[in-house]
Every structure is written in structure tokens, then in C-alpha cells.
Short mmCIF file of C-alpha atoms in Angstrom, two decimals:
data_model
loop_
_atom_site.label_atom_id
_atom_site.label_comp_id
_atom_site.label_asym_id
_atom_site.label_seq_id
_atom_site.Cartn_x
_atom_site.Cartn_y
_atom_site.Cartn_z
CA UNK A 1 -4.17 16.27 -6.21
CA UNK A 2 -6.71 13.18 -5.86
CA UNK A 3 -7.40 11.72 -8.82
CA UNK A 4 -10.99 10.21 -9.93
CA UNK A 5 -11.53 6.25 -10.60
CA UNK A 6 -13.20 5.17 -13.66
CA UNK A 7 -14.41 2.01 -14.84
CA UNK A 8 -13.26 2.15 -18.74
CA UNK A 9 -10.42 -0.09 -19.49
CA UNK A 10 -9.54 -3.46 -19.99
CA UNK A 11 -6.28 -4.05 -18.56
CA UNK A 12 -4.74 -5.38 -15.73
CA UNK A 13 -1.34 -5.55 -14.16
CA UNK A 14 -0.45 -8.98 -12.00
CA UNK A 15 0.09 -8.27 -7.97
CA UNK A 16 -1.32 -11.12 -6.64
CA UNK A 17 0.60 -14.53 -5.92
CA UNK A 18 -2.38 -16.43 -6.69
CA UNK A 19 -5.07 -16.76 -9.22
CA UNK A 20 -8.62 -17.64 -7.76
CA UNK A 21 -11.51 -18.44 -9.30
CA UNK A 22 -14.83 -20.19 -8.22
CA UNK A 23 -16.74 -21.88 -10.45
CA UNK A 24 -20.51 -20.53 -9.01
CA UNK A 25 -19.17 -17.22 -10.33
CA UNK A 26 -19.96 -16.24 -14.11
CA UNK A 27 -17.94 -17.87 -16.48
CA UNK A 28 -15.09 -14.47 -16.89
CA UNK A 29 -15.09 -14.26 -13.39
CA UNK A 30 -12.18 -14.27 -11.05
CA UNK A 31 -10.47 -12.84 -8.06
CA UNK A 32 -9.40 -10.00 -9.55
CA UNK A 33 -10.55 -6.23 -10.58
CA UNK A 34 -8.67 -3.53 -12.55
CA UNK A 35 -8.81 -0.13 -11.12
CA UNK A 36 -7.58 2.74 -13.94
CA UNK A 37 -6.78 5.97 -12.48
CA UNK A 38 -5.81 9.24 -14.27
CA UNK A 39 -2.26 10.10 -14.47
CA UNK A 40 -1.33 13.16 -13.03
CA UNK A 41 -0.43 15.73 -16.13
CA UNK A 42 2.24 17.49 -14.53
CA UNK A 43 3.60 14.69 -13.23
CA UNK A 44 7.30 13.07 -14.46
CA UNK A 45 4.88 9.29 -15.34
CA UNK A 46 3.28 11.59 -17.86
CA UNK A 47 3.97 8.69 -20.38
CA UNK A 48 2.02 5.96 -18.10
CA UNK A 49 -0.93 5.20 -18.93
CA UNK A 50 -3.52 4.64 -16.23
CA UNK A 51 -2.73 0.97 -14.68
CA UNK A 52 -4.46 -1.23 -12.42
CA UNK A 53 -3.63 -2.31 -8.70
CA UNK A 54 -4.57 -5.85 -7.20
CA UNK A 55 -3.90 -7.54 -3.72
CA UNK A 56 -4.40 -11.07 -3.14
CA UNK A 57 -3.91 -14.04 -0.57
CA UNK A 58 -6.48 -16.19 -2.64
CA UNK A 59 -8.56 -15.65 0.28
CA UNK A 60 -9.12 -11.79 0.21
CA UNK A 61 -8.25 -8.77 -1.82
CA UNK A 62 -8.08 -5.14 -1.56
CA UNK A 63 -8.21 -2.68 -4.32
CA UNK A 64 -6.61 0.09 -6.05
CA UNK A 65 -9.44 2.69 -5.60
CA UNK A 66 -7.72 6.50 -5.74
CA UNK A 67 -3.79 8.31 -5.14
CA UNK A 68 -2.37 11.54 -4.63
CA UNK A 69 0.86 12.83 -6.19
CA UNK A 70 3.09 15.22 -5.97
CA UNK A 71 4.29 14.66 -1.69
CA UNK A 72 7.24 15.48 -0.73
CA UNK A 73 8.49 12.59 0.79
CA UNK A 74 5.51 10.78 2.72
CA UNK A 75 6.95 9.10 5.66
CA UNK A 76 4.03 8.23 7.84
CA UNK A 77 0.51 8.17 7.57
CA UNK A 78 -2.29 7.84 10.31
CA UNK A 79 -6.12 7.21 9.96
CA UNK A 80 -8.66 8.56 12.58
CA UNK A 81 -12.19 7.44 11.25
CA UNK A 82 -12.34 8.96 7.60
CA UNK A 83 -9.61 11.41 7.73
CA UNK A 84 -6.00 10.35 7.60
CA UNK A 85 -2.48 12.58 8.31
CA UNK A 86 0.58 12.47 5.93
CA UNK A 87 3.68 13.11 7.68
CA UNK A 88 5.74 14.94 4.85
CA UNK A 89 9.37 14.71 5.63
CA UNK A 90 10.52 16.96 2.62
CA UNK A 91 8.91 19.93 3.90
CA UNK A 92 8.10 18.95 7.96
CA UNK A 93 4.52 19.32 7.95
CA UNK A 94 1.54 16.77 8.85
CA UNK A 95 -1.39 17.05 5.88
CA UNK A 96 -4.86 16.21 7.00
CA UNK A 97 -7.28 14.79 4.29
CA UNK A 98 -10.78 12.82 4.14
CA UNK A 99 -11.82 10.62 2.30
CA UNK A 100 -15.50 11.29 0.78
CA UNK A 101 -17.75 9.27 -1.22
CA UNK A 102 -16.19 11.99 -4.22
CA UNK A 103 -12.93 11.58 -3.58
CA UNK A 104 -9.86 12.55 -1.77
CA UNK A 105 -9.93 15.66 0.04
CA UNK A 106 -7.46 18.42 1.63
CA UNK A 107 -8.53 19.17 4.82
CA UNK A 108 -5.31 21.18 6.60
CA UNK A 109 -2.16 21.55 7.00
CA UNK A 110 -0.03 21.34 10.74
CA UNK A 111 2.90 22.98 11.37
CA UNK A 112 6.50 24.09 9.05
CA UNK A 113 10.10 22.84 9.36
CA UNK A 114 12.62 24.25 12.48
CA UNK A 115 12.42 23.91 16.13
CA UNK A 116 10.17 26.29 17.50
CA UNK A 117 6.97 25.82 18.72
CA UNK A 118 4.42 24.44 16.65
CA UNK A 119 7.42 23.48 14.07
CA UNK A 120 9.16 19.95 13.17
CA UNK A 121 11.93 18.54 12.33
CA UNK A 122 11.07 14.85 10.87
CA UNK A 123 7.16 14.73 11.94
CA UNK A 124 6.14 11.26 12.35
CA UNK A 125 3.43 9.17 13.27
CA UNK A 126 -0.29 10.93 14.84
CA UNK A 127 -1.96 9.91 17.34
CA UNK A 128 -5.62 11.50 17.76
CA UNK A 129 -7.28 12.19 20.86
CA UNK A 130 -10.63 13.89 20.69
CA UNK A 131 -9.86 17.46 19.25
CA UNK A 132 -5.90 17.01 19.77
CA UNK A 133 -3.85 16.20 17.78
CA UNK A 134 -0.43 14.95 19.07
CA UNK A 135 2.64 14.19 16.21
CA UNK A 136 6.05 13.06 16.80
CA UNK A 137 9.14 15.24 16.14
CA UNK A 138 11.81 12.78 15.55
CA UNK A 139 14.78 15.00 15.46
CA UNK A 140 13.26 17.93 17.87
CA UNK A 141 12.96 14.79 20.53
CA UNK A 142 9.74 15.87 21.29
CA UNK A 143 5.64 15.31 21.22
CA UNK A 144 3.84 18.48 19.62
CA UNK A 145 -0.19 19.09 20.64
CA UNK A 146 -2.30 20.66 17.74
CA UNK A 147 -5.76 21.38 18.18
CA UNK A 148 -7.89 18.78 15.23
CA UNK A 149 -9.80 21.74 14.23
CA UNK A 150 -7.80 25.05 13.11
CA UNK A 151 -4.27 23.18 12.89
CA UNK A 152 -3.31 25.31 15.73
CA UNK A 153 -0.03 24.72 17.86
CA UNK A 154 -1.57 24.05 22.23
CA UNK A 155 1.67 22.38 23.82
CA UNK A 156 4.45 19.92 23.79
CA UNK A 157 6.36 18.04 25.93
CA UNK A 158 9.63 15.48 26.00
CA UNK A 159 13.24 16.91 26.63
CA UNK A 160 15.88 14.94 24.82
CA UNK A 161 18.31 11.82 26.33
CA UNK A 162 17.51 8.22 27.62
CA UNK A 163 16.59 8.86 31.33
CA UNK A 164 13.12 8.20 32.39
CA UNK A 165 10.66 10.33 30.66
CA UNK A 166 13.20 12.07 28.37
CA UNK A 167 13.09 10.85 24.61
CA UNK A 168 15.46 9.91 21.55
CA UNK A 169 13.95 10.08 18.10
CA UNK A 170 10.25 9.58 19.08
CA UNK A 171 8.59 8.06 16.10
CA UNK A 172 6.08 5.87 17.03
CA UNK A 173 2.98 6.98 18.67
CA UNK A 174 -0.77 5.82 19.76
CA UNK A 175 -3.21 6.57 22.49
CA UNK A 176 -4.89 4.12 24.39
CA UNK A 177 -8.60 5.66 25.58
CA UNK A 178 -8.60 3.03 28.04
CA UNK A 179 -6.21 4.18 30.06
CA UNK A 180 -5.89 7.54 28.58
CA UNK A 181 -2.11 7.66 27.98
CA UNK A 182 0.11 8.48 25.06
CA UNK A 183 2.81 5.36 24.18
CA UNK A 184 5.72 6.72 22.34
CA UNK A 185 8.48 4.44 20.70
CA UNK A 186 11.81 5.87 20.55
CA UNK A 187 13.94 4.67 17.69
CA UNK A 188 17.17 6.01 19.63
CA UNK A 189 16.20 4.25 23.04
CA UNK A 190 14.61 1.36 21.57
CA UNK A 191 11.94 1.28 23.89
CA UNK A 192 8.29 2.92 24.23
CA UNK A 193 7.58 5.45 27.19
CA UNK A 194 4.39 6.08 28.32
CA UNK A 195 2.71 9.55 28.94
CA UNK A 196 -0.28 10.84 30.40
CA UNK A 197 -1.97 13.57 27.51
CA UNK A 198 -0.69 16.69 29.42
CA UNK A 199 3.26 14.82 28.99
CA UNK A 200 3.45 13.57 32.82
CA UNK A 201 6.02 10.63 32.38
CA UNK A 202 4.29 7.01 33.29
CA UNK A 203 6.20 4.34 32.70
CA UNK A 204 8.56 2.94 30.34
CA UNK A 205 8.85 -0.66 28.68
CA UNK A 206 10.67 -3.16 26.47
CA UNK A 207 14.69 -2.66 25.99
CA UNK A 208 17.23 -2.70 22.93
CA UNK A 209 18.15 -6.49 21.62
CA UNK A 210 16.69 -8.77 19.89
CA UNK A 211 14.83 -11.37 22.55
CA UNK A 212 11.54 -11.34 23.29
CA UNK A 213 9.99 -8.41 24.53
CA UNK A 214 12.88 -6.47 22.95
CA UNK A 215 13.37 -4.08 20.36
CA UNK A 216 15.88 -2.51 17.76
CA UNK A 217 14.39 0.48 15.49
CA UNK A 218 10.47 0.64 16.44
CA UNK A 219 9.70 2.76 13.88
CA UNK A 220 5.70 2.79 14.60
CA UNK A 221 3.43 1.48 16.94
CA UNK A 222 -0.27 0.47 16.83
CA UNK A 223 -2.97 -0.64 19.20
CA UNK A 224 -6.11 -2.88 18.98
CA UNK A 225 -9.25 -2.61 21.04
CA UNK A 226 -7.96 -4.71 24.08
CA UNK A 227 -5.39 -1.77 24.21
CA UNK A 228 -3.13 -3.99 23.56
CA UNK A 229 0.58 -2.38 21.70
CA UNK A 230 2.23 -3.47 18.82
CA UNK A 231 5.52 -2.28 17.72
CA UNK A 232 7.37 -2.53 14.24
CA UNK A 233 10.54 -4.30 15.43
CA UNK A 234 12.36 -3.40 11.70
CA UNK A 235 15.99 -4.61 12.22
CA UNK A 236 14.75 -7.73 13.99
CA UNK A 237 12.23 -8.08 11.33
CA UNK A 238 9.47 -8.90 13.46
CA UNK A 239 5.84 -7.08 14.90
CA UNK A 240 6.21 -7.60 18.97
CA UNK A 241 2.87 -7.64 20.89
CA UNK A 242 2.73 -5.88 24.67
CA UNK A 243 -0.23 -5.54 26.77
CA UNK A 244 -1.24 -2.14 27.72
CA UNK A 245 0.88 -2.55 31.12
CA UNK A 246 4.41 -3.52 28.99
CA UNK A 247 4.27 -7.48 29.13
CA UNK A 248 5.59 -8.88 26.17
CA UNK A 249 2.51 -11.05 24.69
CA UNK A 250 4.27 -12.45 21.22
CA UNK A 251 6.12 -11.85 18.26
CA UNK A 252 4.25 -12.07 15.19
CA UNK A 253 4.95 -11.69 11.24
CA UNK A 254 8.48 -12.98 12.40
CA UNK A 255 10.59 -13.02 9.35
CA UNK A 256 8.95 -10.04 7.40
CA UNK A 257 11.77 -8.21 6.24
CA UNK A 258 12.21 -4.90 7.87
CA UNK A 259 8.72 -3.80 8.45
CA UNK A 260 8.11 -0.45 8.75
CA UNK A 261 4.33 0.51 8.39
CA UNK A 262 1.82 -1.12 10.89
CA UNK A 263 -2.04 -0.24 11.37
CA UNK A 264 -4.51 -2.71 13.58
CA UNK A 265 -8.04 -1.88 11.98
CA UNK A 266 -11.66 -2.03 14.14
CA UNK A 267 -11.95 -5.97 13.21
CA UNK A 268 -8.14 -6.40 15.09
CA UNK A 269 -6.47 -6.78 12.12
CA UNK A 270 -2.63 -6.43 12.12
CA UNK A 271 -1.37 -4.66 8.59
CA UNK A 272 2.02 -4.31 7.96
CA UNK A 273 4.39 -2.89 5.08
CA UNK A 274 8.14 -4.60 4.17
CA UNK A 275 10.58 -2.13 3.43
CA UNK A 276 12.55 -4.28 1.48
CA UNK A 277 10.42 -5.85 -1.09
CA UNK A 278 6.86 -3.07 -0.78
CA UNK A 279 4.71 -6.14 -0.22
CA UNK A 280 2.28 -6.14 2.91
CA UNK A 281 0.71 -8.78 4.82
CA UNK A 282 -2.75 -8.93 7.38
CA UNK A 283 -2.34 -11.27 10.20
CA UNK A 284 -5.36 -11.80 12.83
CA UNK A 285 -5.38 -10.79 16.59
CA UNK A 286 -3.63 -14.24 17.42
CA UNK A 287 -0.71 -13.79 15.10
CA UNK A 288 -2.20 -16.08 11.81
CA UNK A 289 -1.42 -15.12 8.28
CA UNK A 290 -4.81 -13.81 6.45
CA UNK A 291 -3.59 -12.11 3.43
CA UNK A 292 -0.50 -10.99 1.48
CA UNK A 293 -0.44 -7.58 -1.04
CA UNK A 294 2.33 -8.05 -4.13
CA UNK A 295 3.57 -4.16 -4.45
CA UNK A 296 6.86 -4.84 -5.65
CA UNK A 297 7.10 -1.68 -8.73
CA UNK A 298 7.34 -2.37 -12.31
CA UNK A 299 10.65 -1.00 -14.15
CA UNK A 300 8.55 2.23 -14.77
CA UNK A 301 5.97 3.31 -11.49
CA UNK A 302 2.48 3.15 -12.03
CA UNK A 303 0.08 3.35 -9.15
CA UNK A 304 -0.83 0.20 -7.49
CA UNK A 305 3.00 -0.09 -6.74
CA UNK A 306 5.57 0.75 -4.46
CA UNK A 307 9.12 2.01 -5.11
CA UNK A 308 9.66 2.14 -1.18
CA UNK A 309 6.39 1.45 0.70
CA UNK A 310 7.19 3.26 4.24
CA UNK A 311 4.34 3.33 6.20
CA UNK A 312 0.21 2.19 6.38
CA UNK A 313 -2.90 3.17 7.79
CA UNK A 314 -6.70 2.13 8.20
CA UNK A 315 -9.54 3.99 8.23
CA UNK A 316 -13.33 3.20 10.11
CA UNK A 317 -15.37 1.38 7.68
CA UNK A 318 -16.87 4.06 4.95
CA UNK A 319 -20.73 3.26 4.09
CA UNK A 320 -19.93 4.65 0.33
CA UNK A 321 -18.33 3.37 -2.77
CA UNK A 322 -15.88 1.72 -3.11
CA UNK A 323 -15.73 0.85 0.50
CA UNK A 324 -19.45 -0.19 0.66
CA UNK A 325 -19.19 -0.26 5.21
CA UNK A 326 -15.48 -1.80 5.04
CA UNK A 327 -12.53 0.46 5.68
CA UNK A 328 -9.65 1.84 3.31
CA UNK A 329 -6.16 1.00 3.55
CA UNK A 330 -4.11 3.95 2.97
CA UNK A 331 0.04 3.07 1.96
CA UNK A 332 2.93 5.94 1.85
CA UNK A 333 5.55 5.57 -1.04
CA UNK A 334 7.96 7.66 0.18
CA UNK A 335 10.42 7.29 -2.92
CA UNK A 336 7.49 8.16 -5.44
CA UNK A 337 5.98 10.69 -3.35
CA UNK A 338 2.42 9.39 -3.92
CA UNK A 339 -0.08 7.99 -1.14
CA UNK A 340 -2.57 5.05 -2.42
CA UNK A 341 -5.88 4.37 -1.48
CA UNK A 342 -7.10 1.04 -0.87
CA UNK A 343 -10.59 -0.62 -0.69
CA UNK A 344 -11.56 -4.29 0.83
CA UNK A 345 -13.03 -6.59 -1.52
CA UNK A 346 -16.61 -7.76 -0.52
CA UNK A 347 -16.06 -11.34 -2.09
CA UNK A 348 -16.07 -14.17 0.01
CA UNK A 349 -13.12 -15.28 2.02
CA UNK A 350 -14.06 -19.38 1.73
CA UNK A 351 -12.17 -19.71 -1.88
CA UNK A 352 -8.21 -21.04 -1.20
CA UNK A 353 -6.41 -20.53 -4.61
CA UNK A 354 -6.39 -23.34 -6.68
CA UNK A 355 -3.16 -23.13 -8.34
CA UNK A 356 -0.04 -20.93 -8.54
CA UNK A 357 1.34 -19.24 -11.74
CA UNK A 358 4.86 -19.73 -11.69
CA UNK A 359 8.05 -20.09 -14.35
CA UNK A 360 7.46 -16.45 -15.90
CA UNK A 361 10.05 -14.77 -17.16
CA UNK A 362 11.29 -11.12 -15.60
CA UNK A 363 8.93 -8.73 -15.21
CA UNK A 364 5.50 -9.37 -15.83
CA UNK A 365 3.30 -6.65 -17.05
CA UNK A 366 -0.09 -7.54 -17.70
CA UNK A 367 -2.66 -10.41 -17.40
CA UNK A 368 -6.21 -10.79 -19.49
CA UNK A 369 -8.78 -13.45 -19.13
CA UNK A 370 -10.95 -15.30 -22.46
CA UNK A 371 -14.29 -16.71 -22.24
CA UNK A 372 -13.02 -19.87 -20.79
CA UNK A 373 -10.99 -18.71 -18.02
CA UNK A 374 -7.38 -18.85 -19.52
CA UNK A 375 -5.27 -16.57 -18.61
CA UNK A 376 -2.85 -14.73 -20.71
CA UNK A 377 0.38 -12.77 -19.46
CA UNK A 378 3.07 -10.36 -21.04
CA UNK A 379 6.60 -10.86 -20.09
CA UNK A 380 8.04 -7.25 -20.24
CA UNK A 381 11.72 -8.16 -20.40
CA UNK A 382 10.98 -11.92 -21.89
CA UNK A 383 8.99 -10.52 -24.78
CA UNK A 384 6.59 -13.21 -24.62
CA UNK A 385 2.94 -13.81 -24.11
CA UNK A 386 2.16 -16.76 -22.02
CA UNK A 387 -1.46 -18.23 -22.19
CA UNK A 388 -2.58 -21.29 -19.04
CA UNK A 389 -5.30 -23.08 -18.45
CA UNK A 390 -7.79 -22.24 -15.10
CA UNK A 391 -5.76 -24.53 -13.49
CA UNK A 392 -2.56 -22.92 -14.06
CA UNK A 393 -1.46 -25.50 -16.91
CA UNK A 394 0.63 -23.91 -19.51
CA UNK A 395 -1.36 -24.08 -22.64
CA UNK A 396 1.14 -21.74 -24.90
CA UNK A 397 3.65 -19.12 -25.21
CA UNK A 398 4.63 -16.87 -28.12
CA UNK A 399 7.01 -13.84 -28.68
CA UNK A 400 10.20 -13.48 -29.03
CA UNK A 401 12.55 -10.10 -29.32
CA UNK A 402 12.37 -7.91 -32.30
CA UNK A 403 9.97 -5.92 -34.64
CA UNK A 404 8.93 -8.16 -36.72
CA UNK A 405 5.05 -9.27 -37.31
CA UNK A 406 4.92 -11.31 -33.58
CA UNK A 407 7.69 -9.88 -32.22
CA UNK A 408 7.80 -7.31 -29.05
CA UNK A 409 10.29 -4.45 -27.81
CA UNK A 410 8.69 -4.68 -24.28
CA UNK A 411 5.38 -6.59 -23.94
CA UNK A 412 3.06 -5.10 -21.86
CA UNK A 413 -1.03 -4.47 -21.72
CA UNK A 414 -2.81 -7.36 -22.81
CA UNK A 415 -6.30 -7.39 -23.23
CA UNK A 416 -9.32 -10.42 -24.90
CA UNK A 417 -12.27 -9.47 -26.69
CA UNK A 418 -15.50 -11.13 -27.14
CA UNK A 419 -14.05 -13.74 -29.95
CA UNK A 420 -11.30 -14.45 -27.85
CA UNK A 421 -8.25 -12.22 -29.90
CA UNK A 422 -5.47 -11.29 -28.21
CA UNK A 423 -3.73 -7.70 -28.18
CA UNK A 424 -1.11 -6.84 -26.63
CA UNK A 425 0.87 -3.15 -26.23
CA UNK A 426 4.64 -3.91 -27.49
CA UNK A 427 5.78 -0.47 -25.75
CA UNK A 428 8.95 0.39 -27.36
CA UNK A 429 8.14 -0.49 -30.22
CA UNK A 430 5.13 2.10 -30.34
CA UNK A 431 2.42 -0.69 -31.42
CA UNK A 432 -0.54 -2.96 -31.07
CA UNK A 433 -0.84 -5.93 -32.35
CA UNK A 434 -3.53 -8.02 -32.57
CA UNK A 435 -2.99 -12.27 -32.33
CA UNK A 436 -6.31 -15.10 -32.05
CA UNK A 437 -6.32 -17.54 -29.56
CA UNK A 438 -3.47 -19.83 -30.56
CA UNK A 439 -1.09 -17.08 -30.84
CA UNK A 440 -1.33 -16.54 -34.68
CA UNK A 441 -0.43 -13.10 -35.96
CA UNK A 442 -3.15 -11.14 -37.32
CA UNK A 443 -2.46 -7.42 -37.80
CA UNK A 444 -0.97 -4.94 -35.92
CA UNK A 445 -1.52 -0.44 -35.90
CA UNK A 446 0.27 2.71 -35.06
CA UNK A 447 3.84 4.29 -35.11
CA UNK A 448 6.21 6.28 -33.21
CA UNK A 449 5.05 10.44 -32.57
CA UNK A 450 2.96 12.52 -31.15
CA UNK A 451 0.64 13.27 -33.41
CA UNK A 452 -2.74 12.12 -33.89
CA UNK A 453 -3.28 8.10 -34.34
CA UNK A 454 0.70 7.71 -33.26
CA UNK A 455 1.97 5.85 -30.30
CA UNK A 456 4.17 7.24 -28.01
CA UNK A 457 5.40 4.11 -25.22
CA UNK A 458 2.02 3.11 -24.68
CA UNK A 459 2.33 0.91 -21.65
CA UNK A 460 -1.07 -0.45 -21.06
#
């Protein structure tokens, strides 16, 4: 189900709003990295070719490092050190994994779909406390206790309605060692109750509206080391803050548009997913904007992108590769059943972005960098290759629609070589061809089959 990460091709796909480069770096150097990953051979993108994921604020990145295919519908997913839980929806089981330095790994599977014990209906987020495991069953109304270990069912607790200590589509949930209680947000109730770990009812907090302090669809919740709570407001399109006692602190990410994943790593950093446009965003412990991640999808999916990114979790800092002692982000796509694994770039924060790329046409599918830093992008539905300066000065653009020598059905992979020529994929037209610097025509190979030395919609 995991699939491998190798080093071996020279193509990249643009997700970052910013280009940065620095000039102590070596001369091809920039803020960027491609990360090819194996297509899945049973899988319906058995056409894609292996693509590359990039975040970027112009201050930090993550990374495209490793997926798994083939969920059925991940709706939440929650780290504990270097294991994380997928909450499937389409089957109503939780799916334990860890992440090793050789890849992805299955670890166990909790519970099956109905009402009994031990069985969900809608799990949703985990919250781990020592050898427990404790998972939200949204439509049973209910917190479930599993023990870490064997996956087996020990207790639950929660009786449906709004009355104190009764709950209404639980989804949300984190425990707070400090105090040693469970905080549950209840997208029916629009507030988060409070539990002790055997289910003795606490206290309750926050209220539905949209003012401060209250709350319409928290859909997750997460907690930093100061045990303070955090709560994905999505309809008011907002993250609210609450100390550990229920005191409304601050809103932050205000004006994120429905955000429905939220994890707060060991540094205090806030991580969020937008349901509406699949980007996320890192904001510090006070509330300030750190870094953005572009994972709007492409007309056809490809990992590194999101057809609906639903939820987001962070894992303890891993001392192997690719992580190298940072953690790795792990993202849900619910729509294309895969989750993504992330890893933190190690390059230094202290470079702002020096210019930004803009007046592209439609979708853009690939970027490529020459010898003296220009960079060169395909315009999928412009048919077009665009070539700027360092600076982000348009230098040149060439293309248009056809299948002539020049032309492109779909422009997509782009790649430079050593003398600074130009290919590019033109995907439906089941082709490379090859231009030099200036945008010249030079040659061009393949045809449409299956056979050996044909092309079949190469996209990259």
C-alpha cells in the first residue's frame, strides 16, 4: 500500500506561491525539490506518471516524501509519536500505521461498521492515552476505548442529546495529560465537553454562534503543550483558541475558508487544512502566519495534491530520512482515497521570496530550472511554455494549440539539460519535443500505443 521514494527524475510540478532562491546556494539551486513516487498499478491514475509535491511560504517548505492508496474514504487522521490512525469512513474502522525509516507500515486495524460494542458508525478523530486508545463515533454519539496494543474493544461512554455530559456527533477529540481529561467537540452541540478517561462528565465550554469564544461545526480539535485547545471553527472559517479551563484566548487563521484538519506539533505549531481550496497554512503559538502549502489538484490527481484535503496530522520528530529529527505531516484526501506523507525541509527559514510568478495561464503543470536560474513553466490548458528570469521577469513564451512542430495538445513535464534544451511532454498529443533556450524547435519522438517506444498520455 506505501509506496517507495526514489530520487530519479527530473520533473517538477508548481505548488508553491513563491519562487526562492539565495544566491550563497549553488548556482541550480532553489527552494524547491521534486519527490517521484511510484504509481500504484492497480490503481484508476494508472496513466500518471510519478509527479512531484512542493510546499512553500518562501520561508519554509515541506515535502512530498511517501502515500498510500486505495482508502476508503479517509476522514481523519491522528499522529501519536511515529504511528498515526486513519479514520476510514467507507468501511468504519480506525487503521494504525508507522512510519519507519523503510517506509509506511500497517500496524492494525480497530473496530467494523454498526453499533455494538467495539463498532462505529462515522469514526473520527483519536486521541491516545498511554495504551488506550479512545476514537469518536460520530453517528453512535459516543467515545469508544481500545486497548493501543491488540486493537481490542475496553469501554465507552456518552449517551446521545445536548444535556450536560450527553453528546451530538462527537468528532473532535484530544487529551490533555495535564489535567488528565478527554475534550470532545460536538459538531451537533457546537460546543466541547470535557471528560475524565473513565467518561465521568467535567465540564462543558464554548456555545453555537459565531462571536468569540463561539462555535458552528468544530469538526476537530487540537492541543499544544500549555494544554491549551484549539478548535476548527469550519462555517465561521476560523481556528478559536481556549485555555485548558474553557476561556476563549483568540481566534486565529480568521478567514481560512472552512478549515477542517488541524494538528499543533511539539514546536506549538498550528497546521491547518481548507476544505475549499486543499491548501494548508502553519501559524505560530501567537496566531502569526509562518507558511502556506499550494494543494489545489491538477485536472488529473497525482500525489502531492488534494481533490478534498479533510483532515491533518503531525508526528514527533523522526531521527531518519527524510525527516532527519523533524516531524512528518500526514494530510487525508478523502475524495482520492489516498493519505500523503510529508517531510520538513531543513533549509533555512531567513530567505523571504524575492519575487512572485504571476500572469500564467490555466493550469500550470510543470516548472524546470537552466544553469542560470530561469525558470521555465508549461501551461496545461494555455499550451505554452513560459521561460522568466530569477527575478521573476518574463524573458519568453512559446506554444500555441495544435500538432504541429512547436505546438502542444496539453503541455505538461518540462525538464533542462546540461546545454540548457528544453523538453517538454505535450500529453495528448503522445510526444516529446525537444526546443533550445530561446524556444526554437529542434526535434521531437514517439507516437500514440502501447507498444514498445510509444507514448501513451505521458504526463510528466
Amino acid at each position: 500500500m506505501s509506496h517507495a521514494v526514489h530520487f530519479t527524475r527530473a520533473s517538477l510540478f508548481l505548488v508553491l506561491a513563491f519562487l526562492v532562491m539565495s544566491p550563497a546556494w549553488p548556482q541550480t539551486s532553489v527552494d524547491a525539490a521534486y519527490f517521484p513516487v511510484d504509481v500504484p498499478v492497480d490503481s484508476a491514475l494508472s496513466d500518471v506518471a510519478p509527479t512531484s509535491g512542493l510546499v512553500s511560504s518562501g520561508y519554509r517548505s515541506i515535502h512530498l516524501s511517501n502515500y498510500m492508496s486505495g482508502l476508503n474514504t479517509p476522514f481523519q487522521v491522528t499522529a501519536d509519536n511515529d504511528t498515526f490512525f486513519v479514520s476510514n469512513i467507507g468501511t468504519n474502522t480506525v487503521l494504525m500505521y508507522q512510519i519507519t525509516s523503510s517506509g509506511i507500515v500497517y500496524v492494525r486495524t480497530f473496530g467494523s461498521g454498526g453499533s455494538g460494542a467495539g463498532q462505529f458508525n462515522g469514526p473520527e478523530q483519536v486521541a491516545v492515552v498511554g495504551n488506550d486508545v479512545y476514537i469518536a463515533d460520530f453517528n453512535n454519539n459516543r467515545i469508544q476505548r481500545f486497548k493501543k496494543s491488540t486493537g481490542a474493544y475496553v469501554s465507552q461512554f456518552g449517551t446521545a442529546g445536548s444535556g450536560p455530559g450527553q453528546l451530538s456527533n462527537p468528532s473532535g477529540l484530544v487529551y490533555n495529560p495535564a489535567n488528565g481529561f478527554l475534550y470532545v467537540s460536538e459538531f451537533g452541540n457546537n460546543r466541547i465537553s470535557v471528560f475524565s478517561t473513565v467518561g465521568t462528565y467535567q465540564f462543558q465550554f464554548a456555545s453555537p454562534g459565531s462571536g468569540n469564544g463561539q462555535l458552528n461545526r468544530p469538526w476537530v480539535l487540537g492541543i499544544d503543550s500549555g494544554g491549551n485547545i484549539y478548535a476548527a471553527d469550519a462555517v465561521n472559517n476560523r481556528v478559536v483558541k481556549f485555555d485548558s479551563t474553557g476561556v476563549f484566548i483568540r481566534n486565529t487563521v480568521v478567514g481560512v475558508s472552512g478549515p477542517l484538519g488541524l494538528a499543533i506539533d511539539k514546536a506549538d505549531l498550528s497546521w491547518f487544512t481548507s476544505s475549499s481550496n486543499n491548501d494548508s497554512y502553519t501559524y505560530d503559538s501567537r496566531g502569526n502566519y509562518v507558511s502556506y502549502y499550494y494543494g489545489a489538484s491538477p485536472p488529473i490527481w497525482a500525489p502531492g495534491y488534494f481533490q478534498d484535503a479533510r483532515s491533518l496530522a503531525v508526528t514527533s520528530p523522526l531521527p531518519f530520512a527524510p525527516y532527519n529529527g523533524t516531524p512528518a505531516v500526514v494530510m487525508a484526501d478523502q475524495v482520492s482515497n489516498t493519505v500523503q506523507v510529508y517531510s520538513r525541509s531543513l533549509q533555512a527559514t531567513a530567505h523571504p521570496a524575492i519575487a512572485s510568478i504571476s500572469g500564467l495561464s490555466g493550469y500550470v503543470g510543470g516548472v524546470a530550472f537552466d544553469s542560470a536560474q530561469n525558470v521555465y513553466f508549461t501551461s496545461f490548458t494555455a499550451n505554452a511554455v513560459y521561460k522568466f528570469d530569477k527575478f521573476g521577469t518574463l524573458q519568453l513564451q512559446w506554444g500555441t494549440a495544435g500538432s504541429g512542430n512547436g505546438q502542444f495538445d496539453g503541455a505538461y513535464g518540462i525538464c533542462v539539460d546540461d546545454s540548457d534544451n528544453v523538453y517538454v511532454i505535450d500529453r495528448n498529443n503522445n510526444r516529446i519535443q525537444k526546443f533550445d533556450a530561446n524556444g526554437n524547435y529542434l526535434l521531437q519522438w514517439g507516437s500514440a500505443g502501447s507498444g514498445s517506444r510509444v507514448l501513451k498520455n505521458p504526463p510528466i
